[in-house]
Short mmCIF file of C-alpha atoms and ligand atoms in Angstrom, two decimals:
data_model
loop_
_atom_site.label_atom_id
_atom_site.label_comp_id
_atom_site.label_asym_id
_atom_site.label_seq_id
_atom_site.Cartn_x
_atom_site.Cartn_y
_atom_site.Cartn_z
CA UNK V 512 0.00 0.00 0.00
CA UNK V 513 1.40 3.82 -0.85
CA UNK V 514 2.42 5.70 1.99
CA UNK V 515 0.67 8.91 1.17
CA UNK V 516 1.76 12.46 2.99
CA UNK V 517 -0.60 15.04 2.23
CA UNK V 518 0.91 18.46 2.58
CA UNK V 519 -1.73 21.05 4.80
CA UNK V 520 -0.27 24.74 4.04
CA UNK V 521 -1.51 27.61 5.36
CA UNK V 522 0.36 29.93 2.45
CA UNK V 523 -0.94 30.16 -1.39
CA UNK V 524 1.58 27.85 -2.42
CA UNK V 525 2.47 24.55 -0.09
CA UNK V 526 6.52 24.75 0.66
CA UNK V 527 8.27 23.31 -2.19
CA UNK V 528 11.42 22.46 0.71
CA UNK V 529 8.50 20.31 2.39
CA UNK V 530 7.56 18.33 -0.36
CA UNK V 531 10.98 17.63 -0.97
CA UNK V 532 11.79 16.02 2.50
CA UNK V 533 8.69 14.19 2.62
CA UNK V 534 9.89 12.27 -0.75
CA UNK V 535 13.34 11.93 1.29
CA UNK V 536 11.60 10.81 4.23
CA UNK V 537 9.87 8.25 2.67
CA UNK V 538 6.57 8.90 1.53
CA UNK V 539 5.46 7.46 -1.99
CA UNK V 540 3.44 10.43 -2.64
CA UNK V 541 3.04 13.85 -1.64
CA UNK V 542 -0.01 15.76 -2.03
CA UNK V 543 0.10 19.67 -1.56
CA UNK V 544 -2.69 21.60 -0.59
CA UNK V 545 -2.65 25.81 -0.13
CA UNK V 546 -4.41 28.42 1.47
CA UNK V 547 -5.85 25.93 4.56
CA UNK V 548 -7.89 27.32 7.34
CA UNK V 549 -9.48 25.88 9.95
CA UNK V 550 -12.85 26.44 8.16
CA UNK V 551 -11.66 24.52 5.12
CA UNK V 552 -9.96 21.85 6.15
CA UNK V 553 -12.72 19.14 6.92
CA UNK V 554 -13.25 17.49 3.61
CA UNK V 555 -9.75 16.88 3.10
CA UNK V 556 -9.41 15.55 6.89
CA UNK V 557 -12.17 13.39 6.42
CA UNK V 558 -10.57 11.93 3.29
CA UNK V 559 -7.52 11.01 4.93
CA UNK V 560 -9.12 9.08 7.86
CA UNK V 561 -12.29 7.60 6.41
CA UNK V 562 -10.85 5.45 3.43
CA UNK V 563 -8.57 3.24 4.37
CA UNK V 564 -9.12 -0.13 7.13
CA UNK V 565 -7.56 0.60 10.70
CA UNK V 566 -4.57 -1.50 10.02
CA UNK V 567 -3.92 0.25 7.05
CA UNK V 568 -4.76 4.05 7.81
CA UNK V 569 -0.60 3.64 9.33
CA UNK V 570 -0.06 4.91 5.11
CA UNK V 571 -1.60 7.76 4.88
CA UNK V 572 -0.31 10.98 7.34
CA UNK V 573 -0.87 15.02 7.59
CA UNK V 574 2.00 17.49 7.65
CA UNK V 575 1.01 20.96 8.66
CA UNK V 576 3.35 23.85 6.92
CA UNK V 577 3.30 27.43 6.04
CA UNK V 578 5.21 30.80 6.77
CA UNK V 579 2.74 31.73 9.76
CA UNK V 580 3.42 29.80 13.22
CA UNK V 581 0.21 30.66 14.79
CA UNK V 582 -1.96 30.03 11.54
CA UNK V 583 -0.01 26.51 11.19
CA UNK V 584 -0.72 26.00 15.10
CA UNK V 585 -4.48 26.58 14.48
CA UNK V 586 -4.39 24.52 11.90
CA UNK V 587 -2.73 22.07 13.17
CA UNK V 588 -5.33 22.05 16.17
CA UNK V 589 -8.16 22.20 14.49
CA UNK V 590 -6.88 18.85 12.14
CA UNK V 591 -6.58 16.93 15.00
CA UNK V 592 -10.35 18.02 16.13
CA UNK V 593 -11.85 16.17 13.42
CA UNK V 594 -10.20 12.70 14.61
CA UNK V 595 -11.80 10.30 16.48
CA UNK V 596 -11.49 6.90 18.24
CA UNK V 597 -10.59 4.54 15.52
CA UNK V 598 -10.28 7.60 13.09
CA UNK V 599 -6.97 9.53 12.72
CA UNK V 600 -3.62 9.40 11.35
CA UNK V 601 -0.63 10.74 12.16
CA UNK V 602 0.10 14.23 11.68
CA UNK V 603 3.35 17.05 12.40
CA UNK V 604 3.27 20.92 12.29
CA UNK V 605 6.46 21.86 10.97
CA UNK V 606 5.58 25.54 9.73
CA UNK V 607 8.63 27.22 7.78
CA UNK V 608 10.73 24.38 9.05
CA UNK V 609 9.84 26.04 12.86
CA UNK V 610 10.52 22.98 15.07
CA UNK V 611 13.06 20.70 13.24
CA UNK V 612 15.22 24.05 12.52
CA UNK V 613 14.59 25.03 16.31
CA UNK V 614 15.18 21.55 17.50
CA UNK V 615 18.84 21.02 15.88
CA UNK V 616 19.87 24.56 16.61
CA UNK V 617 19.05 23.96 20.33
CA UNK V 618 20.05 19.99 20.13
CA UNK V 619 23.64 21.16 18.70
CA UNK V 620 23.86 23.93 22.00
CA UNK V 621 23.00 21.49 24.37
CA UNK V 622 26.37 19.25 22.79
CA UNK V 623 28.25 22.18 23.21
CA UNK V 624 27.42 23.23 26.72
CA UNK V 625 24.78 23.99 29.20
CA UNK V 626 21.43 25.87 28.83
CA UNK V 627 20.39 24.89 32.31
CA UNK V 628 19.96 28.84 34.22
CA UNK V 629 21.91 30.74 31.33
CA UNK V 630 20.53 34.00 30.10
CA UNK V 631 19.58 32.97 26.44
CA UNK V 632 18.42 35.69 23.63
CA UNK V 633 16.83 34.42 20.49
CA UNK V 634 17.40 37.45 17.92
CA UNK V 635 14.67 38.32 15.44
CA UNK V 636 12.75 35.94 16.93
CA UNK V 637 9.06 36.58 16.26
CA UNK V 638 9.46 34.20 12.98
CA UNK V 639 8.41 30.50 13.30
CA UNK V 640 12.27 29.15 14.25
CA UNK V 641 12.45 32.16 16.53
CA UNK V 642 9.23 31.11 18.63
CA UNK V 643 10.14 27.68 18.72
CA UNK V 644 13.89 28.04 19.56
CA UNK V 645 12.49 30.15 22.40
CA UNK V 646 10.64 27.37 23.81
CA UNK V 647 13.09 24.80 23.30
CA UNK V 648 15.66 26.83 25.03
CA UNK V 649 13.30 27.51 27.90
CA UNK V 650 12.06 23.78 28.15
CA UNK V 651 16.04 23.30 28.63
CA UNK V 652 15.92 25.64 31.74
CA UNK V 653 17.50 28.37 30.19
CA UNK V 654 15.82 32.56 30.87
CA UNK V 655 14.99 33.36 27.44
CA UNK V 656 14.03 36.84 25.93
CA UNK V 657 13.30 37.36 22.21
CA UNK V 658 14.01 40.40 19.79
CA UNK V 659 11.76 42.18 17.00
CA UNK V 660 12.03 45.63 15.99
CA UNK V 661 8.75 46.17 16.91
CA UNK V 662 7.93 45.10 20.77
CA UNK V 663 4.18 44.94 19.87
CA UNK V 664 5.24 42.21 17.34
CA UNK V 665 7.83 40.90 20.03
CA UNK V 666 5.15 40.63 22.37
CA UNK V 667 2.51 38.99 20.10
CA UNK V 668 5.54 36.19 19.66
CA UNK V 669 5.68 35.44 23.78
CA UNK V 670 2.41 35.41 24.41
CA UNK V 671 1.94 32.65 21.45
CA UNK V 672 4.40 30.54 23.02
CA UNK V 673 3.28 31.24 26.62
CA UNK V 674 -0.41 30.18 25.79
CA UNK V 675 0.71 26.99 23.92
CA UNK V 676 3.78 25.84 25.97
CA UNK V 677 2.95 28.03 29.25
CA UNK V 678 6.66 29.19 29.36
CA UNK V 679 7.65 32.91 30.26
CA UNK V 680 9.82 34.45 27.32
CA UNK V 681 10.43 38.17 27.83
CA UNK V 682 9.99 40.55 24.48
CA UNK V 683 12.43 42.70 23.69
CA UNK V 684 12.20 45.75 21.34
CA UNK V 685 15.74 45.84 19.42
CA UNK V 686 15.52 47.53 15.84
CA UNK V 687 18.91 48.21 14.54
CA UNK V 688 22.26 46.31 15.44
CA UNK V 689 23.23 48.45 17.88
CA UNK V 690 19.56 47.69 19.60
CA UNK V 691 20.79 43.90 19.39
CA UNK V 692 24.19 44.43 20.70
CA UNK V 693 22.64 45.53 24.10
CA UNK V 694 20.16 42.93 24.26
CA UNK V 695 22.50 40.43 24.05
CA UNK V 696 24.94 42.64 26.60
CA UNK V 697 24.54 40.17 29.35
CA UNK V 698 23.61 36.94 27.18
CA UNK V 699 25.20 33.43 27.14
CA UNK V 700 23.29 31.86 24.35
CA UNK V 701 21.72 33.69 21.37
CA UNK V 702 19.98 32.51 18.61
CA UNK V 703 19.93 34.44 15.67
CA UNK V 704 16.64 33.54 13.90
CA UNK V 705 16.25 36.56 11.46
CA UNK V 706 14.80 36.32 7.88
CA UNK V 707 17.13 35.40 5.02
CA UNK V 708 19.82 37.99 4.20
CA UNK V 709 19.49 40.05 7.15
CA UNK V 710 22.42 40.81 9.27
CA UNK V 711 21.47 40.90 13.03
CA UNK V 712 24.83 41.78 14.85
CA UNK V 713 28.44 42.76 13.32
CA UNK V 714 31.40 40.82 14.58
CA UNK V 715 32.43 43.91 16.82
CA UNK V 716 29.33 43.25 18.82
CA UNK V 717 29.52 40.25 20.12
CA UNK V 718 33.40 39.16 19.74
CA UNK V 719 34.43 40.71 23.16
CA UNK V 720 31.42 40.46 24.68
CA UNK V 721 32.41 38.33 28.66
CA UNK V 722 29.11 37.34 28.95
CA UNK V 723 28.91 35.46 25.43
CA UNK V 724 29.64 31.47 25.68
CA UNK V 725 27.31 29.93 22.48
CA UNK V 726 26.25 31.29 19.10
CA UNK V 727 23.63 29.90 16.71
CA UNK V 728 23.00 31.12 13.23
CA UNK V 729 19.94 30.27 11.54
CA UNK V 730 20.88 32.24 8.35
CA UNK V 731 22.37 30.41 5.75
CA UNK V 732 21.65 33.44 2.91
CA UNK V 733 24.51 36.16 2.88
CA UNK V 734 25.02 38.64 4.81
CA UNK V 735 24.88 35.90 7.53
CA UNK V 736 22.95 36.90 10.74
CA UNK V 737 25.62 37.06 13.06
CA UNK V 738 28.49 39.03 11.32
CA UNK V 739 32.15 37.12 11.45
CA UNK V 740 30.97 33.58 11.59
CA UNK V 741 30.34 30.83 8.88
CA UNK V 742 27.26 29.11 7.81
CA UNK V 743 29.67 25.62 8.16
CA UNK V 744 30.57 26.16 11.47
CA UNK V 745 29.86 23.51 13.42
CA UNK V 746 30.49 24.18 17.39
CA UNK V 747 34.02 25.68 16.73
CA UNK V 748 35.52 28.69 18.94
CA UNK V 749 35.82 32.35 17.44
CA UNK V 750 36.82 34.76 19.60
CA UNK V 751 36.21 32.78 22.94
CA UNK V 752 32.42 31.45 22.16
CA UNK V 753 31.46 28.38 20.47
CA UNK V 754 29.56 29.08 17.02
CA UNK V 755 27.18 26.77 15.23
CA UNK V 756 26.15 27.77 11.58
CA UNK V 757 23.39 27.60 9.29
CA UNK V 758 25.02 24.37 7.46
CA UNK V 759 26.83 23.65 10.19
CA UNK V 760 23.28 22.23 12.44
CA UNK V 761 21.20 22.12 9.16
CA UNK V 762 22.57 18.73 8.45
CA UNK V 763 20.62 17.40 11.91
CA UNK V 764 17.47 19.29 10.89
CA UNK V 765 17.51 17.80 7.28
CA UNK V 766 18.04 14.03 9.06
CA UNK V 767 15.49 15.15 11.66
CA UNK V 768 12.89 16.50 9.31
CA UNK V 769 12.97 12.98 7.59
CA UNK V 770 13.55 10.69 10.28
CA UNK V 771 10.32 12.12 11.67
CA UNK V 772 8.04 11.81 8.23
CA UNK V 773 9.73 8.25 8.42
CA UNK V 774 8.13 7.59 11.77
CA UNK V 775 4.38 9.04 10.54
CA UNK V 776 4.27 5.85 9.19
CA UNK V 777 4.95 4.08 11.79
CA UNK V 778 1.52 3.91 12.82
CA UNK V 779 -1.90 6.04 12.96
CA UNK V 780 -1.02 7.94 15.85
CA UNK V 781 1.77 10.12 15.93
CA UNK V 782 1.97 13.12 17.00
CA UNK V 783 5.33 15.45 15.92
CA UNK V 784 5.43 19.08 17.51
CA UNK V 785 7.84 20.61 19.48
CA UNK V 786 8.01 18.23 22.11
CA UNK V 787 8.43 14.88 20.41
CA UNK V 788 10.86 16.30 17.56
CA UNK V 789 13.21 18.11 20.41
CA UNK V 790 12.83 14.89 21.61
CA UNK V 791 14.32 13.19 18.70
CA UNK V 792 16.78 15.86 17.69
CA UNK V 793 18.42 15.66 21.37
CA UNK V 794 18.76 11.52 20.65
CA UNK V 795 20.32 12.09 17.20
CA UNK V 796 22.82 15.49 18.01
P1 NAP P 1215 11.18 34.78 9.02
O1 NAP P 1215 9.83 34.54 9.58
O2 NAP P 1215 11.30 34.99 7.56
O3 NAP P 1215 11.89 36.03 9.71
C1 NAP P 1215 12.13 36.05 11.11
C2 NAP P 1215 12.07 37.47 11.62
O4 NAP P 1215 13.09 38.25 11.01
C3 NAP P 1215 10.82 38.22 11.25
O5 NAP P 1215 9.74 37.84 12.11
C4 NAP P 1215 11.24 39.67 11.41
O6 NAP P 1215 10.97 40.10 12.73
C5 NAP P 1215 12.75 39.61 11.25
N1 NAP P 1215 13.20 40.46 10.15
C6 NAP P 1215 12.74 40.48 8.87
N2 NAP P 1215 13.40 41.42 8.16
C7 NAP P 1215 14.27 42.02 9.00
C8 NAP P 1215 15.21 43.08 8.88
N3 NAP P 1215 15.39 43.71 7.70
N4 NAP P 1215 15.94 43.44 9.97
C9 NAP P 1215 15.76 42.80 11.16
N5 NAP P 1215 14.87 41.80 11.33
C10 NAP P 1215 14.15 41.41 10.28
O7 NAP P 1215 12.14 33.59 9.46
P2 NAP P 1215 11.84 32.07 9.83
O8 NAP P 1215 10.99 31.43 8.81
O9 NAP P 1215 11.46 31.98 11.26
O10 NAP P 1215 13.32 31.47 9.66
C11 NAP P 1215 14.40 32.04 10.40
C12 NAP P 1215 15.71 31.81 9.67
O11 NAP P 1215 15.97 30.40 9.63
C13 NAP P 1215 15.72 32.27 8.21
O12 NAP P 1215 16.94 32.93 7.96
C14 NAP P 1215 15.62 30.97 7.43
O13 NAP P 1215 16.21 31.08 6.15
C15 NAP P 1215 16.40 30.07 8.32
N6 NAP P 1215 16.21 28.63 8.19
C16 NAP P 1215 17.32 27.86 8.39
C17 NAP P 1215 17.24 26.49 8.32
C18 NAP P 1215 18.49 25.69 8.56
O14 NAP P 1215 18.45 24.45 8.45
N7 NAP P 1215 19.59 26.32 8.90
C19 NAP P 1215 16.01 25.88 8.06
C20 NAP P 1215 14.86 26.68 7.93
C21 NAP P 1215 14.98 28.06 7.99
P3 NAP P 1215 10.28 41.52 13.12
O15 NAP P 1215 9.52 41.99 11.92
O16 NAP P 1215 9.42 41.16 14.28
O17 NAP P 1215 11.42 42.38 13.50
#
């Protein structure tokens, strides 16, 4: 029987990246859909759970996508609202590659040193790797505060993540580079999590920073977010702090992303969000 991975995205277009993996992960066919809702969604839901027997419904599994982390959450909710005992398959919220990117980032820390009680700053973060980084970092113990240029927006961003995950990230309004140099003033960990081509901090404001211990770079379009590293970087020291690039943790959240359509298949009822895929990324850093 075909395993079948039908592609919920809350944009126009489904992600062309997502389709991708979910070939490499193992599917034998993916099916894109665009422009989901919650109010749309229920004919295609009930297709996936009401055609094939319950030994067989393992085949057939939802991935939820899109550049909008609280649209793919509510979509993502409302999915799993049309299941019912005997009826459901297994289904992942992944929007703009939000928790596997967060999850390897945060997994590839963790092997570098402690998050436990260190001051963590997740720059740019109001994206969907930014919000989930946050929480990933904060599920590790570490105080995390997140950056956008405009705190409203900031803001919006913590009180997402505090109503889904209940944890306490602080917003931070930080506009130019110079705003982002003091937020991170007294940071051990940042994150840089900015949009694609957009330098967050120079090399002059961070390299002598005392504070500083770990770097992560989401970035892999030039100018990289954090100025004076390399995407390839891959937990080695510049100037005193230990830097993980773009490439350098994107190889775990490739092998993540499609070790966990692999395990959609598994059987009817998985369930990948943050949780389980930090989960998985901490077992395979
Ligand atoms: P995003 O939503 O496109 O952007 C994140 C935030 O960047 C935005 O919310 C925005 O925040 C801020 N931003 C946009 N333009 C800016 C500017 N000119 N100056 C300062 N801030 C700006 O990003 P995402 O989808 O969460 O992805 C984050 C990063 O991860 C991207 O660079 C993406 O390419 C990368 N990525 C990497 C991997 C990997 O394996 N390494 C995988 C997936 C994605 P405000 O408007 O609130 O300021």
């Amino acid at each position: 029987m075909k395993k079948l991975l039908f592609q919920f995205d809350t944009d126009t277009h489904p992600s062309v990246f997502d389709t991708v993996v979910g070939y490499d992960g193992g599917a034998d066919h993916v099916i894109g859909y665009g422009g989901l809702t919650p109010d749309n969604i229920t004919p295609l839901v009930e297709g996936t759970i009401f055609t094939r027997a319950p030994k067989d419904k393992k085949n057939t599994a939802i991935f939820v996508g899109g550049s909008n982390m609280q649209a793919g959450q509510a979509l993502f909710t409302a999915v799993q609202k049309q299941f019912f005992p005997g009826f459901q398959v297994s289904v992942m919220l992944d929007s703009n590659g939000s928790n596997t990117t967060a999850a390897a980032a945060v997994a590839k820390l963790a092997t570098s040193g402690t998050l436990q009680g260190k001051k963590a700053v997740v720059l740019a973060g109001t994206g969907p790797v930014g919000q989930r980084a946050a929480v990933m970092l904060a599920l590790e113990g570490a105080q995390v505060s997140l950056t956008g240029r405009q705190m409203a927006r900031a803001a919006e961003a913590c009180a997402n993540m505090h109503t889904r995950f209940g944890v306490e990230i602080t917003p931070i309004e930080a506009f130019s580079n110079a705003d982002r140099a003091a937020a991170i003033a007294d940071a051990n960990i940042v994150i840089a999590a900015g949009a694609a081509g957009v330098e967050l901090l120079t090399v002059e404001q961070w390299c002598d920073n005392p504070h500083l211990e770990m770097i992560a770079d989401a970035n892999a379009t030039p100018p990289l977010g954090i100025g004076g590293t390399d995407m390839m970087d891959k937990g080695i020291d510049r100037h005193g702090k230990i830097i993980w690039g773009a490439i350098g943790f994107g190889a775990l959240k490739l092998a993540l992303h499609r070790a966990c359509i692999a395990q959609l298949f598994d059987d009817n009822k998985q369930v990948f969000d943050a949780e389980k895929i930090f989960t998985l990324a901490k077992a395979m850093a």
